[in-house]
Amino acid sequence: MSQFKRVTIVGPLAPPAGGMANQTKKLAEFLRAENIIVDVIRTNPEYKPAFIGKLPVIRALFRLVSYKLTLMKRLKNTDVIHIMANSGWSWHLFAAPAIFFGRLYNKPVVLNYRGGYAADFFSESWFWVDLTLKKSQVIVVPSIFLQEVFDDFDKSAVVIPNVLDKELFFQATNEQKNENAPHLIVTRNLEAIYDVATTVKAFALVIKEFPEARLSIAGTGPEKQALTMLIAELKLNDSVFFTGRLCPEEMAKLYQQADVMLNASTVDNTPNSIIEALACATPVVSTDAGGIPKLVKHRQDALLVNIADHQKMADAALEILKNPTLQQTLVNNGLQTIKKFYWANVWLKLKACYDEAIINNRKK
């Protein structure tokens, strides 16, 4: 029998949408379905009054003070604290204070660390990170890739995959697709680390062999203007479309309608976009950045190419489009790969970690 009834999750929520925000929301929903009382403390709450959000320095101080007061008030009444943590300033401003107050109130802390920059961040800031990590009872990571990073710093971490909503992301059987007009998609934010420009350049080669092909780019971000100029330069204005930010339901529909998903990230861990694409039976072409080769295997459940190699990315996409046997192999294997991300499997591991955190906390 579980030793906990109340869990407090510390992490971001949409808006803005993002991988960690979506995982925070889904984790809370699934835990509540297990009759767990869940409190979510947002690390990115909306500014009240709203005008504070327009004052750059003041808004940061306002949010930080408000956040710490919330931690002081609400972490007293919980059985387990589950902290969604990331690298850089996010660690120092949000994860570290939550761990500190957890220890102050003698509450078991489960640190859920994610992010492709972990190794660099640890190398630069390990003294301070280690001081904080020692105050958490269990470290959880979503991938073997991050587990190995922690191993390099002599820290033990448990792999618990990101949770996938199988009621939302699934293989659709009623989608009609046109073999002569393939639909390629990109589902990453328009930021430099996701290198959407490489996918656009790859698409420019694909369309030479499939003149009716189209590319949908789902996401927002600072690279949009540069991407718009690149699309115009390559004369792809009639074939490339920005969908803007999509809600999870819209994103699932986009995957189900697509023929190939392209991912050109230069830094990554275990991208939800790849997991969601596989769940929707959408073949994936991705770079081999970071932890991606630990998530999928080349020619088994995805095709992997080198970072910034648009020629190889185009070649891989064309091979999928022209080879139904390969396409079906990737789909079938991908549907097997994502089973470990279903809640029933995730919950067994997470529940054990919560119990372990409680036991470890009692020993101190």
PDB file of C-alpha atoms in Angstrom, residues 93-293:
ATOM      1  CA  LEU A  93      15.674  30.207  -9.566  1.00  0.00           C
ATOM      2  CA  PHE A  94      13.045  27.479  -9.353  1.00  0.00           C
ATOM      3  CA  ALA A  95      14.343  23.968  -8.628  1.00  0.00           C
ATOM      4  CA  ALA A  96      16.864  24.903  -5.920  1.00  0.00           C
ATOM      5  CA  PRO A  97      14.401  26.962  -3.802  1.00  0.00           C
ATOM      6  CA  ALA A  98      11.776  24.195  -4.010  1.00  0.00           C
ATOM      7  CA  ILE A  99      14.331  21.629  -2.793  1.00  0.00           C
ATOM      8  CA  PHE A 100      15.412  23.994  -0.012  1.00  0.00           C
ATOM      9  CA  PHE A 101      11.880  24.489   1.320  1.00  0.00           C
ATOM     10  CA  GLY A 102      11.195  20.778   0.977  1.00  0.00           C
ATOM     11  CA  ARG A 103      14.096  20.023   3.288  1.00  0.00           C
ATOM     12  CA  LEU A 104      13.126  22.867   5.613  1.00  0.00           C
ATOM     13  CA  TYR A 105       9.732  21.211   6.113  1.00  0.00           C
ATOM     14  CA  ASN A 106      11.242  17.697   6.171  1.00  0.00           C
ATOM     15  CA  LYS A 107       9.329  16.586   3.083  1.00  0.00           C
ATOM     16  CA  PRO A 108      10.602  13.875   0.693  1.00  0.00           C
ATOM     17  CA  VAL A 109      11.776  15.393  -2.576  1.00  0.00           C
ATOM     18  CA  VAL A 110      11.717  13.658  -5.965  1.00  0.00           C
ATOM     19  CA  LEU A 111      13.780  15.669  -8.431  1.00  0.00           C
ATOM     20  CA  ASN A 112      12.616  15.113 -12.025  1.00  0.00           C
ATOM     21  CA  TYR A 113      15.522  16.446 -14.106  1.00  0.00           C
ATOM     22  CA  ARG A 114      15.274  16.985 -17.867  1.00  0.00           C
ATOM     23  CA  GLY A 115      17.024  18.919 -20.594  1.00  0.00           C
ATOM     24  CA  GLY A 116      19.688  18.341 -23.227  1.00  0.00           C
ATOM     25  CA  TYR A 117      22.167  20.808 -21.697  1.00  0.00           C
ATOM     26  CA  ALA A 118      22.676  18.834 -18.478  1.00  0.00           C
ATOM     27  CA  ALA A 119      26.315  17.830 -19.052  1.00  0.00           C
ATOM     28  CA  ASP A 120      27.449  21.379 -19.876  1.00  0.00           C
ATOM     29  CA  PHE A 121      25.455  22.866 -17.025  1.00  0.00           C
ATOM     30  CA  PHE A 122      26.834  20.401 -14.494  1.00  0.00           C
ATOM     31  CA  SER A 123      30.399  21.003 -15.681  1.00  0.00           C
ATOM     32  CA  GLU A 124      30.003  24.743 -15.176  1.00  0.00           C
ATOM     33  CA  SER A 125      27.971  24.774 -11.941  1.00  0.00           C
ATOM     34  CA  TRP A 126      28.477  21.406 -10.284  1.00  0.00           C
ATOM     35  CA  PHE A 127      29.520  22.768  -6.879  1.00  0.00           C
ATOM     36  CA  TRP A 128      26.183  24.546  -6.417  1.00  0.00           C
ATOM     37  CA  VAL A 129      24.123  21.874  -8.140  1.00  0.00           C
ATOM     38  CA  ASP A 130      25.624  19.133  -5.987  1.00  0.00           C
ATOM     39  CA  LEU A 131      24.902  21.047  -2.787  1.00  0.00           C
ATOM     40  CA  THR A 132      21.232  21.104  -3.748  1.00  0.00           C
ATOM     41  CA  LEU A 133      21.030  17.579  -5.141  1.00  0.00           C
ATOM     42  CA  LYS A 134      22.193  16.185  -1.800  1.00  0.00           C
ATOM     43  CA  LYS A 135      18.963  17.482  -0.278  1.00  0.00           C
ATOM     44  CA  SER A 136      16.708  15.431  -2.600  1.00  0.00           C
ATOM     45  CA  GLN A 137      15.823  11.807  -1.849  1.00  0.00           C
ATOM     46  CA  VAL A 138      15.400  10.464  -5.391  1.00  0.00           C
ATOM     47  CA  ILE A 139      16.585  11.754  -8.780  1.00  0.00           C
ATOM     48  CA  VAL A 140      14.368  10.868 -11.732  1.00  0.00           C
ATOM     49  CA  VAL A 141      15.255  11.377 -15.408  1.00  0.00           C
ATOM     50  CA  PRO A 142      13.246  10.604 -18.566  1.00  0.00           C
ATOM     51  CA  SER A 143      16.033   8.863 -20.495  1.00  0.00           C
ATOM     52  CA  ILE A 144      19.093   6.621 -20.347  1.00  0.00           C
ATOM     53  CA  PHE A 145      20.991   9.528 -21.897  1.00  0.00           C
ATOM     54  CA  LEU A 146      20.436  11.717 -18.821  1.00  0.00           C
ATOM     55  CA  GLN A 147      20.983   8.777 -16.483  1.00  0.00           C
ATOM     56  CA  GLU A 148      24.450   8.402 -17.985  1.00  0.00           C
ATOM     57  CA  VAL A 149      25.128  12.117 -17.482  1.00  0.00           C
ATOM     58  CA  PHE A 150      24.319  11.755 -13.778  1.00  0.00           C
ATOM     59  CA  ASP A 151      26.484   8.623 -13.645  1.00  0.00           C
ATOM     60  CA  ASP A 152      29.403  10.694 -14.926  1.00  0.00           C
ATOM     61  CA  PHE A 153      28.974  12.910 -11.868  1.00  0.00           C
ATOM     62  CA  ASP A 154      28.627   9.939  -9.489  1.00  0.00           C
ATOM     63  CA  LYS A 155      24.912  10.450  -8.942  1.00  0.00           C
ATOM     64  CA  SER A 156      22.323   7.698  -9.209  1.00  0.00           C
ATOM     65  CA  ALA A 157      19.206   8.481 -11.224  1.00  0.00           C
ATOM     66  CA  VAL A 158      16.126   6.393 -12.004  1.00  0.00           C
ATOM     67  CA  VAL A 159      14.773   6.380 -15.568  1.00  0.00           C
ATOM     68  CA  ILE A 160      11.051   7.074 -15.686  1.00  0.00           C
ATOM     69  CA  PRO A 161       9.863   7.887 -19.223  1.00  0.00           C
ATOM     70  CA  ASN A 162       7.743  10.899 -20.103  1.00  0.00           C
ATOM     71  CA  VAL A 163       4.088  10.007 -19.931  1.00  0.00           C
ATOM     72  CA  LEU A 164       2.155   9.733 -23.207  1.00  0.00           C
ATOM     73  CA  ASP A 165      -1.597  10.203 -23.435  1.00  0.00           C
ATOM     74  CA  LYS A 166      -2.615   7.226 -25.571  1.00  0.00           C
ATOM     75  CA  GLU A 167      -6.199   8.487 -25.720  1.00  0.00           C
ATOM     76  CA  LEU A 168      -4.910  11.505 -27.615  1.00  0.00           C
ATOM     77  CA  PHE A 169      -1.877  10.271 -29.560  1.00  0.00           C
ATOM     78  CA  PHE A 170      -2.756   7.116 -31.470  1.00  0.00           C
ATOM     79  CA  GLN A 171      -2.738   5.611 -34.968  1.00  0.00           C
ATOM     80  CA  ALA A 172      -5.692   6.904 -36.955  1.00  0.00           C
ATOM     81  CA  THR A 173      -7.210   4.479 -39.445  1.00  0.00           C
ATOM     82  CA  ASN A 174      -9.472   6.873 -41.334  1.00  0.00           C
ATOM     83  CA  GLU A 175      -6.926   9.388 -42.616  1.00  0.00           C
ATOM     84  CA  GLN A 176      -6.806   9.512 -46.433  1.00  0.00           C
ATOM     85  CA  LYS A 177      -3.364  10.395 -47.781  1.00  0.00           C
ATOM     86  CA  ASN A 178      -2.239  11.325 -51.285  1.00  0.00           C
ATOM     87  CA  GLU A 179       0.955   9.485 -52.267  1.00  0.00           C
ATOM     88  CA  ASN A 180       1.745  12.136 -54.870  1.00  0.00           C
ATOM     89  CA  ALA A 181       1.330  15.009 -52.428  1.00  0.00           C
ATOM     90  CA  PRO A 182       3.094  13.936 -49.227  1.00  0.00           C
ATOM     91  CA  HIS A 183       2.646  16.013 -46.104  1.00  0.00           C
ATOM     92  CA  LEU A 184       5.808  16.611 -44.061  1.00  0.00           C
ATOM     93  CA  ILE A 185       5.694  18.268 -40.670  1.00  0.00           C
ATOM     94  CA  VAL A 186       7.950  19.950 -38.094  1.00  0.00           C
ATOM     95  CA  THR A 187       6.640  20.174 -34.531  1.00  0.00           C
ATOM     96  CA  ARG A 188       9.353  22.081 -32.675  1.00  0.00           C
ATOM     97  CA  ASN A 189       9.439  25.676 -31.538  1.00  0.00           C
ATOM     98  CA  LEU A 190      11.187  28.121 -33.827  1.00  0.00           C
ATOM     99  CA  GLU A 191      14.359  28.390 -31.782  1.00  0.00           C
ATOM    100  CA  ALA A 192      17.995  28.070 -32.832  1.00  0.00           C
ATOM    101  CA  ILE A 193      18.576  24.729 -31.056  1.00  0.00           C
ATOM    102  CA  TYR A 194      15.817  23.089 -33.113  1.00  0.00           C
ATOM    103  CA  ASP A 195      17.382  24.207 -36.412  1.00  0.00           C
ATOM    104  CA  VAL A 196      14.138  24.320 -38.363  1.00  0.00           C
ATOM    105  CA  ALA A 197      16.108  25.898 -41.226  1.00  0.00           C
ATOM    106  CA  THR A 198      17.665  22.513 -41.966  1.00  0.00           C
ATOM    107  CA  THR A 199      14.227  20.935 -42.323  1.00  0.00           C
ATOM    108  CA  VAL A 200      13.205  23.689 -44.739  1.00  0.00           C
ATOM    109  CA  LYS A 201      16.329  23.118 -46.826  1.00  0.00           C
ATOM    110  CA  ALA A 202      15.667  19.373 -46.794  1.00  0.00           C
ATOM    111  CA  PHE A 203      12.094  19.960 -47.900  1.00  0.00           C
ATOM    112  CA  ALA A 204      13.372  22.059 -50.810  1.00  0.00           C
ATOM    113  CA  LEU A 205      15.074  18.893 -52.092  1.00  0.00           C
ATOM    114  CA  VAL A 206      12.062  16.673 -51.424  1.00  0.00           C
ATOM    115  CA  ILE A 207       9.738  18.908 -53.412  1.00  0.00           C
ATOM    116  CA  LYS A 208      11.927  18.487 -56.493  1.00  0.00           C
ATOM    117  CA  GLU A 209      10.791  14.864 -56.630  1.00  0.00           C
ATOM    118  CA  PHE A 210       7.314  15.451 -55.194  1.00  0.00           C
ATOM    119  CA  PRO A 211       6.198  18.811 -56.636  1.00  0.00           C
ATOM    120  CA  GLU A 212       2.868  18.671 -54.765  1.00  0.00           C
ATOM    121  CA  ALA A 213       4.474  18.034 -51.364  1.00  0.00           C
ATOM    122  CA  ARG A 214       3.815  20.441 -48.503  1.00  0.00           C
ATOM    123  CA  LEU A 215       5.520  21.216 -45.221  1.00  0.00           C
ATOM    124  CA  SER A 216       3.676  22.316 -42.072  1.00  0.00           C
ATOM    125  CA  ILE A 217       5.683  23.966 -39.295  1.00  0.00           C
ATOM    126  CA  ALA A 218       3.902  23.878 -35.937  1.00  0.00           C
ATOM    127  CA  GLY A 219       5.448  26.192 -33.389  1.00  0.00           C
ATOM    128  CA  THR A 220       6.390  29.754 -32.606  1.00  0.00           C
ATOM    129  CA  GLY A 221       9.603  31.506 -31.674  1.00  0.00           C
ATOM    130  CA  PRO A 222      12.304  34.051 -32.507  1.00  0.00           C
ATOM    131  CA  GLU A 223      13.507  32.289 -35.677  1.00  0.00           C
ATOM    132  CA  LYS A 224      10.286  32.833 -37.606  1.00  0.00           C
ATOM    133  CA  GLN A 225      11.446  35.922 -39.487  1.00  0.00           C
ATOM    134  CA  ALA A 226      14.677  34.251 -40.632  1.00  0.00           C
ATOM    135  CA  LEU A 227      12.737  31.144 -41.640  1.00  0.00           C
ATOM    136  CA  THR A 228      10.229  33.218 -43.584  1.00  0.00           C
ATOM    137  CA  MET A 229      13.100  34.811 -45.516  1.00  0.00           C
ATOM    138  CA  LEU A 230      14.657  31.405 -46.196  1.00  0.00           C
ATOM    139  CA  ILE A 231      11.356  30.031 -47.466  1.00  0.00           C
ATOM    140  CA  ALA A 232      11.013  32.985 -49.832  1.00  0.00           C
ATOM    141  CA  GLU A 233      14.611  32.610 -50.988  1.00  0.00           C
ATOM    142  CA  LEU A 234      13.996  28.936 -51.824  1.00  0.00           C
ATOM    143  CA  LYS A 235      10.701  29.828 -53.546  1.00  0.00           C
ATOM    144  CA  LEU A 236       8.678  27.629 -51.224  1.00  0.00           C
ATOM    145  CA  ASN A 237       6.006  30.130 -50.215  1.00  0.00           C
ATOM    146  CA  ASP A 238       3.221  28.068 -51.804  1.00  0.00           C
ATOM    147  CA  SER A 239       4.316  24.826 -50.154  1.00  0.00           C
ATOM    148  CA  VAL A 240       5.420  25.699 -46.617  1.00  0.00           C
ATOM    149  CA  PHE A 241       2.928  26.748 -43.957  1.00  0.00           C
ATOM    150  CA  PHE A 242       3.283  28.041 -40.405  1.00  0.00           C
ATOM    151  CA  THR A 243       0.446  26.698 -38.269  1.00  0.00           C
ATOM    152  CA  GLY A 244       1.431  28.649 -35.164  1.00  0.00           C
ATOM    153  CA  ARG A 245       1.303  27.030 -31.740  1.00  0.00           C
ATOM    154  CA  LEU A 246      -1.133  24.112 -31.610  1.00  0.00           C
ATOM    155  CA  CYS A 247      -2.954  22.662 -28.630  1.00  0.00           C
ATOM    156  CA  PRO A 248      -2.320  18.939 -27.917  1.00  0.00           C
ATOM    157  CA  GLU A 249      -5.511  17.876 -29.710  1.00  0.00           C
ATOM    158  CA  GLU A 250      -4.555  19.849 -32.812  1.00  0.00           C
ATOM    159  CA  MET A 251      -1.020  18.506 -32.662  1.00  0.00           C
ATOM    160  CA  ALA A 252      -2.250  14.911 -32.524  1.00  0.00           C
ATOM    161  CA  LYS A 253      -4.407  15.528 -35.580  1.00  0.00           C
ATOM    162  CA  LEU A 254      -1.434  16.995 -37.442  1.00  0.00           C
ATOM    163  CA  TYR A 255       0.679  13.902 -36.718  1.00  0.00           C
ATOM    164  CA  GLN A 256      -2.115  11.628 -37.897  1.00  0.00           C
ATOM    165  CA  GLN A 257      -2.414  13.517 -41.186  1.00  0.00           C
ATOM    166  CA  ALA A 258       1.333  13.577 -41.881  1.00  0.00           C
ATOM    167  CA  ASP A 259       3.487  11.257 -43.975  1.00  0.00           C
ATOM    168  CA  VAL A 260       6.846  12.123 -42.363  1.00  0.00           C
ATOM    169  CA  MET A 261       7.914  14.104 -39.293  1.00  0.00           C
ATOM    170  CA  LEU A 262      11.254  15.956 -39.534  1.00  0.00           C
ATOM    171  CA  ASN A 263      13.302  16.864 -36.472  1.00  0.00           C
ATOM    172  CA  ALA A 264      16.602  18.747 -36.904  1.00  0.00           C
ATOM    173  CA  SER A 265      17.411  19.618 -33.281  1.00  0.00           C
ATOM    174  CA  THR A 266      21.048  20.236 -32.388  1.00  0.00           C
ATOM    175  CA  VAL A 267      20.593  19.675 -28.641  1.00  0.00           C
ATOM    176  CA  ASP A 268      18.027  17.267 -27.244  1.00  0.00           C
ATOM    177  CA  ASN A 269      17.178  14.707 -24.616  1.00  0.00           C
ATOM    178  CA  THR A 270      13.997  12.668 -25.144  1.00  0.00           C
ATOM    179  CA  PRO A 271      11.817  14.885 -27.339  1.00  0.00           C
ATOM    180  CA  ASN A 272       8.089  14.418 -26.846  1.00  0.00           C
ATOM    181  CA  SER A 273       7.611  15.301 -30.502  1.00  0.00           C
ATOM    182  CA  ILE A 274       9.294  12.066 -31.586  1.00  0.00           C
ATOM    183  CA  ILE A 275       7.345   9.997 -29.048  1.00  0.00           C
ATOM    184  CA  GLU A 276       4.052  11.544 -30.151  1.00  0.00           C
ATOM    185  CA  ALA A 277       4.843  11.030 -33.835  1.00  0.00           C
ATOM    186  CA  LEU A 278       5.630   7.345 -33.288  1.00  0.00           C
ATOM    187  CA  ALA A 279       2.401   6.907 -31.324  1.00  0.00           C
ATOM    188  CA  CYS A 280       0.452   8.358 -34.259  1.00  0.00           C
ATOM    189  CA  ALA A 281       2.231   5.980 -36.692  1.00  0.00           C
ATOM    190  CA  THR A 282       4.071   8.858 -38.367  1.00  0.00           C
ATOM    191  CA  PRO A 283       7.548   7.898 -39.680  1.00  0.00           C
ATOM    192  CA  VAL A 284      10.326  10.010 -38.181  1.00  0.00           C
ATOM    193  CA  VAL A 285      13.513  11.443 -39.662  1.00  0.00           C
ATOM    194  CA  SER A 286      15.642  13.040 -36.957  1.00  0.00           C
ATOM    195  CA  THR A 287      19.149  14.199 -36.220  1.00  0.00           C
ATOM    196  CA  ASP A 288      21.163  12.064 -33.825  1.00  0.00           C
ATOM    197  CA  ALA A 289      21.525  14.888 -31.299  1.00  0.00           C
ATOM    198  CA  GLY A 290      21.961  14.205 -27.594  1.00  0.00           C
ATOM    199  CA  GLY A 291      19.757  11.422 -26.271  1.00  0.00           C
ATOM    200  CA  ILE A 292      17.805  10.780 -29.466  1.00  0.00           C
ATOM    201  CA  PRO A 293      19.817   7.636 -30.412  1.00  0.00           C
TER     202      PRO A 293
END
